[in-house]
Short mmCIF file of C-alpha atoms in Angstrom, two decimals:
data_model
loop_
_atom_site.label_atom_id
_atom_site.label_comp_id
_atom_site.label_asym_id
_atom_site.label_seq_id
_atom_site.Cartn_x
_atom_site.Cartn_y
_atom_site.Cartn_z
CA MET H 1 25.43 -10.61 -34.22
CA SER H 2 25.27 -11.66 -30.67
CA THR H 3 21.22 -12.56 -29.73
CA ALA H 4 19.48 -10.52 -26.97
CA VAL H 5 16.71 -13.34 -26.04
CA GLU H 6 16.10 -16.45 -27.12
CA VAL H 7 12.60 -17.84 -26.56
CA ASP H 8 12.69 -21.86 -26.97
CA ASP H 9 9.29 -24.34 -26.36
CA LEU H 10 8.05 -21.79 -23.67
CA ARG H 11 5.41 -23.19 -22.04
CA PHE H 12 4.13 -21.50 -19.31
CA ALA H 13 0.08 -21.79 -17.43
CA HIS H 14 -1.14 -19.68 -14.60
CA THR H 15 -1.80 -20.81 -11.57
CA GLY H 16 -4.87 -21.84 -11.76
CA ALA H 17 -6.56 -21.51 -15.01
CA ASP H 18 -7.02 -24.13 -17.27
CA LEU H 19 -5.23 -23.30 -21.13
CA PRO H 20 -1.27 -22.34 -21.61
CA ALA H 21 -1.23 -18.82 -21.19
CA LEU H 22 1.85 -19.28 -23.70
CA GLU H 23 2.64 -22.65 -25.55
CA ARG H 24 5.22 -23.61 -27.49
CA VAL H 25 6.49 -20.20 -28.07
CA SER H 26 9.98 -19.85 -29.41
CA PHE H 27 11.94 -17.34 -30.74
CA ARG H 28 14.62 -14.77 -31.32
CA VAL H 29 15.64 -11.53 -30.66
CA SER H 30 19.29 -9.97 -32.03
CA ALA H 31 20.95 -7.27 -29.80
CA GLY H 32 20.45 -3.99 -31.31
CA GLU H 33 16.79 -5.13 -32.86
CA SER H 34 13.23 -3.32 -32.05
CA VAL H 35 10.77 -6.03 -31.95
CA ALA H 36 6.91 -5.15 -31.54
CA LEU H 37 4.64 -8.02 -30.10
CA LEU H 38 1.09 -7.85 -31.79
CA GLY H 39 -1.92 -9.33 -30.89
CA PRO H 40 -5.67 -8.49 -29.40
CA SER H 41 -5.51 -8.53 -25.45
CA GLY H 42 -5.34 -12.08 -23.79
CA ALA H 43 -3.04 -13.45 -26.82
CA GLY H 44 -0.14 -13.74 -24.00
CA LYS H 45 1.69 -10.55 -24.57
CA THR H 46 2.21 -8.81 -21.19
CA THR H 47 2.89 -12.53 -19.96
CA LEU H 48 5.34 -13.01 -22.14
CA LEU H 49 6.63 -9.12 -21.40
CA ALA H 50 6.71 -10.44 -17.55
CA LEU H 51 8.32 -13.78 -17.21
CA LEU H 52 11.20 -11.99 -19.55
CA ASP H 53 12.18 -9.77 -17.02
CA GLY H 54 12.30 -11.95 -13.93
CA ARG H 55 8.64 -11.41 -12.38
CA LEU H 56 7.02 -14.83 -13.63
CA GLN H 57 8.47 -18.30 -12.16
CA GLY H 58 7.49 -21.77 -12.84
CA TRP H 59 7.08 -22.08 -16.77
CA SER H 60 8.50 -24.31 -18.27
CA GLY H 61 10.99 -24.66 -22.30
CA ARG H 62 14.60 -22.19 -22.19
CA VAL H 63 14.80 -18.42 -21.99
CA SER H 64 17.98 -17.22 -22.70
CA VAL H 65 18.58 -13.22 -21.97
CA LEU H 66 20.46 -10.92 -22.30
CA GLY H 67 23.22 -14.41 -22.92
CA ALA H 68 22.80 -15.73 -19.64
CA PRO H 69 19.72 -18.39 -18.84
CA LEU H 70 17.17 -17.52 -16.44
CA ASP H 71 16.22 -20.10 -13.99
CA PRO H 72 12.84 -21.20 -14.57
CA ASP H 73 12.03 -21.45 -10.92
CA LEU H 74 13.61 -18.06 -9.48
CA PRO H 75 14.02 -14.89 -10.32
CA PRO H 76 16.99 -13.72 -11.50
CA PRO H 77 19.76 -11.53 -9.28
CA SER H 78 19.52 -7.78 -9.04
CA ALA H 79 22.37 -6.95 -11.42
CA ARG H 80 20.52 -8.65 -14.16
CA ARG H 81 17.34 -7.41 -13.84
CA SER H 82 18.40 -3.98 -14.16
CA ASP H 83 19.58 -5.09 -17.69
CA THR H 84 17.08 -5.37 -18.53
CA GLY H 85 14.41 -2.35 -18.31
CA PHE H 86 10.78 -2.46 -18.38
CA VAL H 87 7.87 0.36 -18.90
CA PHE H 88 4.59 -0.87 -18.56
CA GLN H 89 0.89 0.26 -19.60
CA GLU H 90 -0.25 2.02 -16.73
CA PHE H 91 3.03 3.94 -15.97
CA ALA H 92 3.52 2.23 -13.00
CA LEU H 93 4.95 5.33 -10.66
CA VAL H 94 5.07 6.72 -7.33
CA GLU H 95 2.40 9.14 -7.32
CA ARG H 96 3.04 11.12 -4.47
CA SER H 97 6.90 11.15 -5.31
CA THR H 98 8.56 13.79 -7.16
CA VAL H 99 9.51 12.80 -11.04
CA LEU H 100 12.86 13.27 -10.01
CA ARG H 101 12.68 11.45 -6.89
CA ASN H 102 10.86 7.60 -9.75
CA VAL H 103 13.71 8.06 -12.24
CA LEU H 104 16.02 7.14 -9.78
CA ASN H 105 14.02 4.35 -8.85
CA GLY H 106 15.43 3.37 -11.91
CA ARG H 107 18.98 3.52 -10.32
CA LEU H 108 17.63 0.93 -7.70
CA GLY H 109 18.88 -2.28 -8.02
CA ARG H 110 22.81 -0.19 -9.88
CA MET H 111 23.21 0.36 -5.84
CA SER H 112 24.18 -2.20 -2.97
CA PRO H 113 20.98 -2.43 -0.06
CA LEU H 114 23.11 -0.13 2.25
CA ARG H 115 23.76 2.82 -0.59
CA ALA H 116 19.64 3.06 -1.01
CA LEU H 117 17.75 2.68 2.03
CA MET H 118 20.33 5.87 3.04
CA GLY H 119 18.62 7.55 -0.20
CA SER H 120 22.27 8.67 -0.80
CA SER H 121 21.76 8.73 -4.39
CA THR H 122 25.92 9.38 -6.50
CA LYS H 123 27.01 12.04 -7.93
CA HIS H 124 26.79 9.92 -11.29
CA ASP H 125 22.86 9.52 -10.23
CA LEU H 126 21.80 11.99 -10.16
CA GLU H 127 23.04 13.25 -13.67
CA ILE H 128 21.90 10.18 -15.27
CA ALA H 129 19.04 11.27 -14.67
CA ARG H 130 19.12 14.28 -15.06
CA THR H 131 20.33 13.18 -18.88
CA VAL H 132 17.36 11.20 -18.53
CA LEU H 133 15.34 13.74 -18.12
CA ALA H 134 16.50 16.56 -21.16
CA ASP H 135 16.47 13.19 -23.62
CA CYS H 136 12.61 12.97 -22.56
CA GLY H 137 12.37 16.05 -22.42
CA ILE H 138 11.01 16.59 -18.92
CA SER H 139 13.86 18.42 -16.81
CA ASP H 140 11.52 20.82 -16.20
CA LEU H 141 8.77 18.90 -14.53
CA ALA H 142 12.44 16.99 -12.70
CA GLU H 143 10.52 18.69 -9.07
CA ARG H 144 7.29 18.24 -9.62
CA ARG H 145 4.68 15.03 -8.05
CA VAL H 146 3.30 12.62 -10.66
CA ASP H 147 -0.09 12.72 -9.06
CA SER H 148 0.05 16.22 -10.91
CA LEU H 149 1.10 15.77 -14.63
CA SER H 150 -0.91 14.00 -16.96
CA GLY H 151 -0.88 10.77 -18.57
CA GLY H 152 2.24 11.37 -21.46
CA GLN H 153 4.29 13.37 -18.87
CA ARG H 154 4.04 9.99 -16.86
CA GLN H 155 4.84 7.80 -19.87
CA ARG H 156 7.95 9.98 -20.77
CA VAL H 157 8.97 10.39 -16.05
CA ALA H 158 8.48 5.83 -16.65
CA ILE H 159 10.88 6.15 -20.46
CA ALA H 160 13.33 8.31 -18.38
CA ARG H 161 13.06 6.08 -15.07
CA CYS H 162 13.71 2.49 -17.38
CA LEU H 163 16.77 4.15 -19.41
CA ALA H 164 18.45 5.52 -15.49
CA GLN H 165 18.63 1.72 -15.27
CA GLU H 166 21.08 1.79 -18.53
CA PRO H 167 19.36 -0.61 -19.39
CA ARG H 168 21.12 -3.02 -22.85
CA LEU H 169 16.99 -5.10 -22.92
CA ILE H 170 14.05 -2.50 -22.75
CA LEU H 171 10.73 -4.06 -22.33
CA ALA H 172 7.90 -2.22 -22.36
CA ASP H 173 3.80 -3.90 -22.01
CA GLU H 174 1.57 -1.37 -24.17
CA PRO H 175 2.89 1.69 -23.00
CA VAL H 176 1.11 4.42 -25.11
CA SER H 177 -2.58 2.06 -25.05
CA ASN H 178 -3.03 3.89 -22.09
CA LEU H 179 -2.79 7.39 -24.03
CA ASP H 180 -4.06 9.12 -27.13
CA PRO H 181 -3.68 9.37 -30.51
CA ALA H 182 -1.50 11.96 -31.39
CA ARG H 183 0.35 11.44 -27.74
CA ALA H 184 0.74 7.43 -28.23
CA GLY H 185 2.88 7.88 -31.97
CA GLU H 186 5.42 10.80 -29.71
CA ILE H 187 5.77 8.88 -26.49
CA LEU H 188 7.12 5.06 -29.12
CA ALA H 189 9.34 7.64 -31.27
CA LEU H 190 11.09 8.57 -27.81
CA LEU H 191 11.29 5.31 -26.60
CA ALA H 192 12.34 3.40 -30.41
CA GLY H 193 14.71 6.83 -31.02
CA ALA H 194 15.78 5.96 -27.07
CA ALA H 195 16.68 2.56 -27.60
CA GLN H 196 18.33 2.75 -30.67
CA ALA H 197 20.19 5.49 -29.59
CA ARG H 198 21.75 3.36 -26.98
CA GLY H 199 21.92 0.52 -28.99
CA ALA H 200 18.98 -1.00 -26.79
CA THR H 201 17.32 -3.91 -27.95
CA ALA H 202 13.76 -2.75 -27.78
CA LEU H 203 10.66 -5.64 -27.25
CA PHE H 204 7.05 -4.27 -26.53
CA SER H 205 3.38 -4.36 -27.16
CA SER H 206 0.99 -3.97 -29.03
CA HIS H 207 -2.88 -4.32 -30.15
CA GLN H 208 -2.81 -1.84 -32.69
CA PRO H 209 -1.23 -3.03 -35.63
CA ASP H 210 0.10 0.74 -37.15
CA LEU H 211 2.30 1.83 -34.18
CA ALA H 212 3.92 -1.83 -34.63
CA ARG H 213 4.88 -0.55 -38.33
CA ARG H 214 5.67 2.91 -38.05
CA PHE H 215 8.53 2.16 -34.58
CA ALA H 216 9.15 -1.86 -35.44
CA GLN H 217 12.20 -4.39 -38.04
CA ARG H 218 10.26 -6.64 -37.57
CA ILE H 219 6.87 -7.93 -36.39
CA ILE H 220 5.74 -11.08 -33.85
CA GLY H 221 1.62 -11.55 -34.39
CA MET H 222 0.40 -13.67 -30.88
CA ARG H 223 -2.78 -15.06 -31.22
CA ALA H 224 -3.81 -17.16 -27.86
CA GLY H 225 -0.74 -17.89 -26.15
CA ARG H 226 1.57 -19.07 -29.27
CA ILE H 227 3.26 -17.36 -32.18
CA ALA H 228 1.38 -17.16 -35.39
CA PHE H 229 3.40 -15.15 -37.79
CA ASP H 230 7.26 -13.92 -36.50
CA VAL H 231 8.34 -11.75 -40.12
CA PRO H 232 10.70 -8.06 -40.93
CA THR H 233 7.64 -5.28 -40.78
CA SER H 234 8.36 -5.04 -44.89
CA GLU H 235 6.41 -8.02 -45.00
CA LEU H 236 3.33 -8.10 -42.95
CA ASN H 237 0.32 -8.36 -44.90
CA ASP H 238 -2.76 -7.28 -43.55
CA ASP H 239 -4.81 -10.52 -44.22
CA ALA H 240 -1.91 -12.24 -41.33
CA THR H 241 -2.91 -9.01 -39.05
CA ALA H 242 -6.55 -9.40 -39.49
CA GLU H 243 -6.39 -13.69 -38.28
CA LEU H 244 -5.26 -12.25 -35.30
CA TYR H 245 -8.11 -10.44 -34.34
CA ARG H 246 -9.88 -12.73 -35.98
CA GLU H 247 -13.93 -13.03 -33.60
CA VAL H 248 -12.60 -15.92 -31.47
CA GLU H 249 -15.04 -18.63 -32.04
CA PRO H 250 -15.95 -20.63 -28.16
CA ILE H 251 -15.66 -24.46 -27.84
CA PRO H 252 -17.63 -26.54 -25.63
CA GLY H 253 -15.15 -28.00 -23.39
CA ILE H 254 -12.21 -26.10 -24.62
CA GLY H 255 -12.36 -22.92 -23.80
CA LEU H 256 -11.43 -20.26 -25.62
CA ARG H 257 -9.82 -21.48 -28.49
CA ALA H 258 -8.88 -20.13 -32.07
CA VAL H 259 -10.81 -22.34 -34.64
CA SER H 260 -8.39 -23.46 -36.97
CA MET S 1 -38.90 -5.50 8.19
CA ALA S 2 -36.37 -7.00 7.95
CA PHE S 3 -36.72 -9.87 10.10
CA ARG S 4 -38.07 -12.22 8.14
CA GLY S 5 -39.10 -16.41 7.92
CA PHE S 6 -38.04 -18.66 10.23
CA GLY S 7 -34.91 -17.17 10.73
CA GLY S 8 -35.05 -14.32 11.27
CA PHE S 9 -38.17 -15.27 14.12
CA ALA S 10 -35.38 -17.41 16.08
CA THR S 11 -33.28 -13.85 15.68
CA SER S 12 -36.12 -11.67 17.55
CA GLY S 13 -37.23 -14.28 20.39
CA LEU S 14 -33.48 -14.17 21.44
CA ILE S 15 -33.30 -10.58 21.44
CA ALA S 16 -36.28 -10.23 23.45
CA ALA S 17 -35.04 -13.09 25.62
CA ALA S 18 -32.27 -11.49 26.48
CA ILE S 19 -33.82 -8.10 27.57
CA LEU S 20 -36.08 -10.43 29.36
CA TRP S 21 -33.28 -11.86 31.20
CA SER S 22 -31.62 -8.27 31.91
CA PHE S 23 -34.18 -6.84 33.15
CA ALA S 24 -35.40 -9.61 36.14
CA THR S 25 -31.93 -10.51 36.43
CA THR S 26 -30.44 -6.31 37.58
CA ASP S 27 -33.24 -5.95 40.48
CA VAL S 28 -34.21 -2.97 38.31
CA GLU S 29 -36.08 -0.87 41.09
CA LEU S 30 -37.71 1.58 38.90
CA SER S 31 -39.36 3.13 42.35
CA ARG S 32 -36.18 4.23 43.42
CA LEU S 33 -35.36 6.09 40.45
CA MET S 34 -38.35 8.24 40.76
CA SER S 35 -37.63 8.39 44.24
CA ALA S 36 -34.27 9.89 44.12
CA GLY S 37 -35.48 13.15 42.33
CA PRO S 38 -34.58 15.37 45.00
CA ARG S 39 -30.86 13.47 45.69
CA ILE S 40 -30.11 13.88 42.13
CA ALA S 41 -30.96 17.13 41.74
CA ASP S 42 -29.08 17.72 45.39
CA PHE S 43 -26.36 16.28 43.94
CA LEU S 44 -26.12 18.66 40.43
CA GLY S 45 -26.85 21.32 43.40
CA ARG S 46 -23.75 20.25 45.11
CA MET S 47 -21.58 20.70 41.39
CA PHE S 48 -22.89 23.78 40.49
CA PRO S 49 -20.98 26.51 41.17
CA PRO S 50 -17.60 24.61 39.84
CA ASP S 51 -15.04 25.37 42.39
CA PRO S 52 -12.35 26.48 40.48
CA THR S 53 -9.67 27.14 42.84
CA VAL S 54 -8.08 23.95 42.67
CA MET S 55 -6.75 25.05 38.80
CA ALA S 56 -3.33 23.77 39.60
CA GLU S 57 -5.06 20.71 40.50
CA ILE S 58 -6.20 21.42 36.84
CA LYS S 59 -3.30 21.79 35.14
CA LYS S 60 -0.58 19.17 36.78
CA GLY S 61 -3.69 16.62 35.54
CA SER S 62 -4.38 17.26 32.83
CA ALA S 63 -0.74 17.89 31.97
CA GLU S 64 -0.16 14.12 32.92
CA THR S 65 -2.25 12.87 30.88
CA LEU S 66 -1.15 14.40 28.12
CA ARG S 67 3.05 12.94 28.74
CA ILE S 68 1.07 9.91 29.43
CA ALA S 69 -0.57 9.85 25.99
CA ILE S 70 2.59 11.47 23.89
CA LEU S 71 4.34 8.31 25.08
CA GLY S 72 2.06 5.99 25.51
CA THR S 73 2.09 6.77 21.34
CA LEU S 74 5.36 6.57 20.97
CA GLY S 75 5.70 3.30 22.35
CA ALA S 76 2.77 2.26 20.15
CA VAL S 77 4.09 3.81 17.61
CA ILE S 78 7.44 1.81 18.29
CA LEU S 79 6.09 -1.66 18.46
CA SER S 80 4.03 -0.96 15.45
CA VAL S 81 6.08 -0.69 12.72
CA PRO S 82 7.76 -3.82 13.51
CA LEU S 83 4.03 -5.54 14.77
CA GLY S 84 2.35 -3.79 10.96
CA ILE S 85 5.35 -4.98 8.97
CA LEU S 86 5.31 -8.74 9.90
CA ALA S 87 1.20 -9.01 10.68
CA SER S 88 0.94 -7.29 6.64
CA GLU S 89 -0.01 -10.04 4.51
CA THR S 90 2.03 -8.47 1.29
CA MET S 91 5.32 -9.03 3.79
CA VAL S 92 5.49 -12.11 5.64
CA SER S 93 4.51 -15.75 4.20
CA PRO S 94 0.58 -16.10 5.75
CA ALA S 95 2.33 -18.14 9.32
CA VAL S 96 3.84 -15.44 11.33
CA PHE S 97 1.42 -12.64 9.83
CA ARG S 98 -1.65 -14.42 10.93
CA SER S 99 0.18 -15.19 13.88
CA ILE S 100 1.32 -11.99 14.67
CA ARG S 101 -2.65 -10.89 14.00
CA THR S 102 -3.77 -13.16 16.20
CA LEU S 103 -2.23 -11.93 18.96
CA LEU S 104 -3.14 -8.45 17.86
CA ALA S 105 -6.63 -8.90 18.24
CA PHE S 106 -6.01 -10.86 21.20
CA ILE S 107 -4.15 -7.68 22.78
CA ARG S 108 -6.97 -5.55 21.98
CA ALA S 109 -9.65 -7.60 23.60
CA ILE S 110 -7.77 -6.77 26.38
CA PRO S 111 -9.76 -3.48 28.05
CA LEU S 112 -7.24 -0.77 28.55
CA ILE S 113 -8.36 -0.36 32.14
CA LEU S 114 -7.72 -3.55 32.77
CA VAL S 115 -3.92 -3.20 31.20
CA ALA S 116 -3.24 0.04 33.69
CA MET S 117 -4.72 -2.36 36.49
CA LEU S 118 -2.47 -5.23 36.09
CA MET S 119 1.01 -3.15 35.09
CA VAL S 120 -0.15 -0.12 38.72
CA GLY S 121 1.03 -3.78 40.35
CA ALA S 122 3.47 -4.86 38.25
CA VAL S 123 5.79 -1.19 38.81
CA GLY S 124 3.79 0.73 41.20
CA LEU S 125 1.53 3.69 40.71
CA GLY S 126 2.51 6.76 39.13
CA PRO S 127 2.17 7.90 34.82
CA LEU S 128 4.96 4.51 34.40
CA PRO S 129 2.29 2.12 34.44
CA GLY S 130 0.39 4.43 32.09
CA ILE S 131 2.53 4.04 30.03
CA ILE S 132 3.20 0.97 29.46
CA ALA S 133 -0.59 0.04 29.33
CA VAL S 134 -1.50 2.80 26.55
CA ALA S 135 1.69 1.87 24.46
CA PHE S 136 -0.01 -1.63 25.00
CA HIS S 137 -3.36 -1.99 23.94
CA ALA S 138 -3.45 1.07 21.55
CA THR S 139 -0.08 -1.46 19.24
CA GLY S 140 -3.04 -3.88 19.20
CA MET S 141 -5.01 -1.24 17.38
CA LEU S 142 -2.33 0.42 15.52
CA ALA S 143 -0.05 -2.37 13.69
CA LYS S 144 -3.39 -3.78 12.46
CA PHE S 145 -3.38 -0.46 10.93
CA TYR S 146 -0.33 -0.22 10.14
CA ALA S 147 -0.45 -4.03 8.29
CA GLU S 148 -3.87 -2.60 6.12
CA ALA S 149 -1.59 0.67 5.26
CA ILE S 150 0.96 -1.38 3.50
CA ASP S 151 -1.06 -3.86 1.49
CA GLY S 152 -3.01 -0.91 0.28
CA VAL S 153 -0.86 0.73 -1.82
CA SER S 154 -1.45 0.21 -5.37
CA ARG S 155 1.72 -2.82 -6.22
CA ALA S 156 2.30 -1.45 -9.60
CA PRO S 157 5.41 0.38 -8.64
CA ILE S 158 6.36 -2.05 -6.37
CA ALA S 159 6.20 -4.18 -9.54
CA ALA S 160 8.61 -1.46 -11.08
CA LEU S 161 11.00 -1.63 -8.40
CA GLU S 162 11.52 -5.07 -8.56
CA SER S 163 11.63 -5.49 -12.07
CA ALA S 164 14.86 -2.65 -11.35
CA GLY S 165 16.95 -5.19 -9.28
CA ALA S 166 15.40 -2.92 -5.95
CA GLY S 167 15.20 -5.54 -2.86
CA ALA S 168 12.91 -6.15 -0.12
CA LEU S 169 13.45 -3.05 1.92
CA VAL S 170 14.60 -0.94 -1.29
CA ARG S 171 10.80 -1.59 -2.07
CA LEU S 172 9.59 -0.79 1.24
CA ARG S 173 11.43 2.96 1.94
CA TYR S 174 11.01 3.54 -1.98
CA ALA S 175 7.42 2.73 -3.07
CA ILE S 176 5.58 1.36 -1.00
CA TRP S 177 6.44 4.50 1.86
CA PRO S 178 5.59 6.93 0.73
CA GLN S 179 2.17 5.26 -0.97
CA MET S 180 2.28 4.83 3.13
CA ALA S 181 3.15 7.37 4.51
CA PRO S 182 -0.42 10.09 4.07
CA VAL S 183 -2.82 6.59 5.99
CA VAL S 184 0.09 6.09 8.68
CA ALA S 185 -0.20 10.01 9.45
CA ARG S 186 -3.75 9.38 9.51
CA ASP S 187 -4.22 6.43 11.61
CA THR S 188 -1.22 7.58 13.83
CA ILE S 189 -2.69 10.91 15.74
CA PHE S 190 -6.69 9.21 15.44
CA ARG S 191 -5.08 6.97 17.67
CA PHE S 192 -3.18 9.72 20.05
CA GLU S 193 -6.52 11.00 19.90
CA LEU S 194 -7.79 7.55 21.46
CA ASN S 195 -5.38 7.53 23.56
CA LEU S 196 -5.66 11.61 25.05
CA ARG S 197 -8.97 9.90 25.53
CA GLU S 198 -8.62 6.55 27.25
CA SER S 199 -6.53 7.84 29.72
CA LEU S 200 -8.02 10.43 31.09
CA ILE S 201 -9.58 7.74 33.19
CA LEU S 202 -6.10 5.71 33.79
CA GLY S 203 -5.58 7.92 37.27
CA ILE S 204 -8.74 6.22 38.51
CA VAL S 205 -6.24 2.96 38.79
CA GLY S 206 -3.65 4.31 39.75
CA ALA S 207 -1.99 5.45 36.87
CA GLY S 208 -1.65 8.77 36.58
CA GLY S 209 -3.54 11.76 35.32
CA ILE S 210 -5.95 14.03 35.59
CA GLY S 211 -8.41 11.18 36.41
CA PHE S 212 -6.82 11.42 39.87
CA TYR S 213 -8.81 14.23 40.42
CA ILE S 214 -11.84 13.11 39.52
CA GLN S 215 -11.45 9.88 41.53
CA THR S 216 -9.74 12.33 45.30
CA TYR S 217 -12.66 15.20 44.38
CA VAL S 218 -16.18 12.21 43.92
CA ARG S 219 -14.78 10.30 46.97
CA SER S 220 -14.28 13.01 49.25
CA PHE S 221 -17.99 13.61 48.37
CA GLN S 222 -16.37 17.97 47.13
CA TYR S 223 -18.56 17.66 44.11
CA ASP S 224 -17.67 21.14 42.98
CA LYS S 225 -14.22 20.44 42.53
CA ALA S 226 -15.12 17.41 40.55
CA ALA S 227 -17.11 19.78 38.24
CA SER S 228 -14.80 21.79 37.55
CA VAL S 229 -11.97 19.16 36.76
CA THR S 230 -14.63 17.60 34.31
CA ILE S 231 -15.05 20.78 32.49
CA ALA S 232 -11.60 20.57 32.28
CA VAL S 233 -11.53 17.42 30.79
CA VAL S 234 -14.32 17.51 28.32
CA VAL S 235 -12.60 20.78 26.95
CA MET S 236 -9.12 19.12 26.46
CA VAL S 237 -11.71 16.51 24.13
CA ILE S 238 -12.95 19.04 22.36
CA ALA S 239 -9.71 20.68 21.37
CA ILE S 240 -7.29 17.92 20.27
CA GLU S 241 -10.24 16.35 18.55
CA ALA S 242 -10.63 19.87 16.53
CA ILE S 243 -6.41 20.43 16.73
CA ASN S 244 -6.87 16.60 14.39
CA VAL S 245 -9.76 17.43 12.69
CA ALA S 246 -6.61 20.02 11.45
CA LEU S 247 -3.84 18.42 11.14
CA ARG S 248 -5.50 15.07 9.35
CA ARG S 249 -5.92 17.31 6.34
CA ARG S 250 -2.96 17.98 5.87
CA PHE S 251 -2.46 14.37 5.15
CA THR S 252 -3.58 13.92 1.76
#
């Protein structure tokens, strides 16, 4: 089985931070797998996903995404970025634009910059947009402005934009933590289902163990920038999960760090 | 009160000194103001009734002022788009946006009437120096506003487009522009209003517009005609303000 994501001894610290946001992080995700990153706020999930998306530089270690290594100091070229789709916690939509325009924005990396600036979407682009809108159940919202939509509808638009990229890897950062529980299940089912239908690999983060269990084949537990466990969903035990969320005790002079 | 302690005492002293210095050195003869009562009455009397026969001049002058404001604003917009981008913290390097911002601050510091006088010297009398002066002067403010509009947008959609593989200009077009468009519209309309108000007096230095007639009539003691022009100016300013309020409501 080919590998979608391979991370080896990754370390990253935000500028000016005392402690690294990620340390000794190593794992691998096979193509087509659906994996959840589980852990409390501040565990490093968002940082890890942004890094895999090519939006963070200045790390050390080895990271390869979809078979090609990432450069620790340079963002990847746009064609490679299109292969990796990203769903943001806060939706990250252009509020004053229509749903269709936001979904077509997902195609921008697949066009030449000149064509993109001219605003001339091809038939192919529009066809893809229509398909993903239908897949996400929002065909009837295409002409609506995003600022008139509900939270659940917005995340559907964001997922549609991600799918319009035709990604082979889908990264999602807390995609449902801004939604009510009923909506959260629906949206994660949509995301996991769409990834599976396309044979795409999915890596999403969550701080809710039950959601991670329902939609992932494997769960990677993170705490304080490190990987605490990496197990198939069926083997996830409650003690290990509880350990992830144990109160962090402050140690003088070390700052936020787990006592172990 | 806000003035407390030594700092407050020093501030109060400084303000008092400034006022005293101004009075003592300006030759303010209050007695002259008192005795001028009848003359002021005479002056105001000569303004009434305003002479309505100058309608043709008012129309011609107002139209020219309007043209100066429109073309001056257009020039300022054309200059402010590239300068606004170059003055934006989020689009260019600190060295670039800092030097452009300094340049804009210098431009803002030069009063319009001064620019107009220099332009009259450079290109001669008429509306052209007025247009150039308005375009130049307004750019100092408008480019700064545009830069702030660029920097004020939400970053998340920009990161999303970056993640999708879109380059910087494409992100400007699809993630930044749709967010900043209403701000740019409001700022531009606001600047147009200012341009119109400020260009009313450009005629005084020979840079075209209705100010020319105010100057002519006051200098030749035709106060009734000057009064008519003044009324026309007031009506124009109020009308433009009303139109702008209505327009601004549309851009939200």
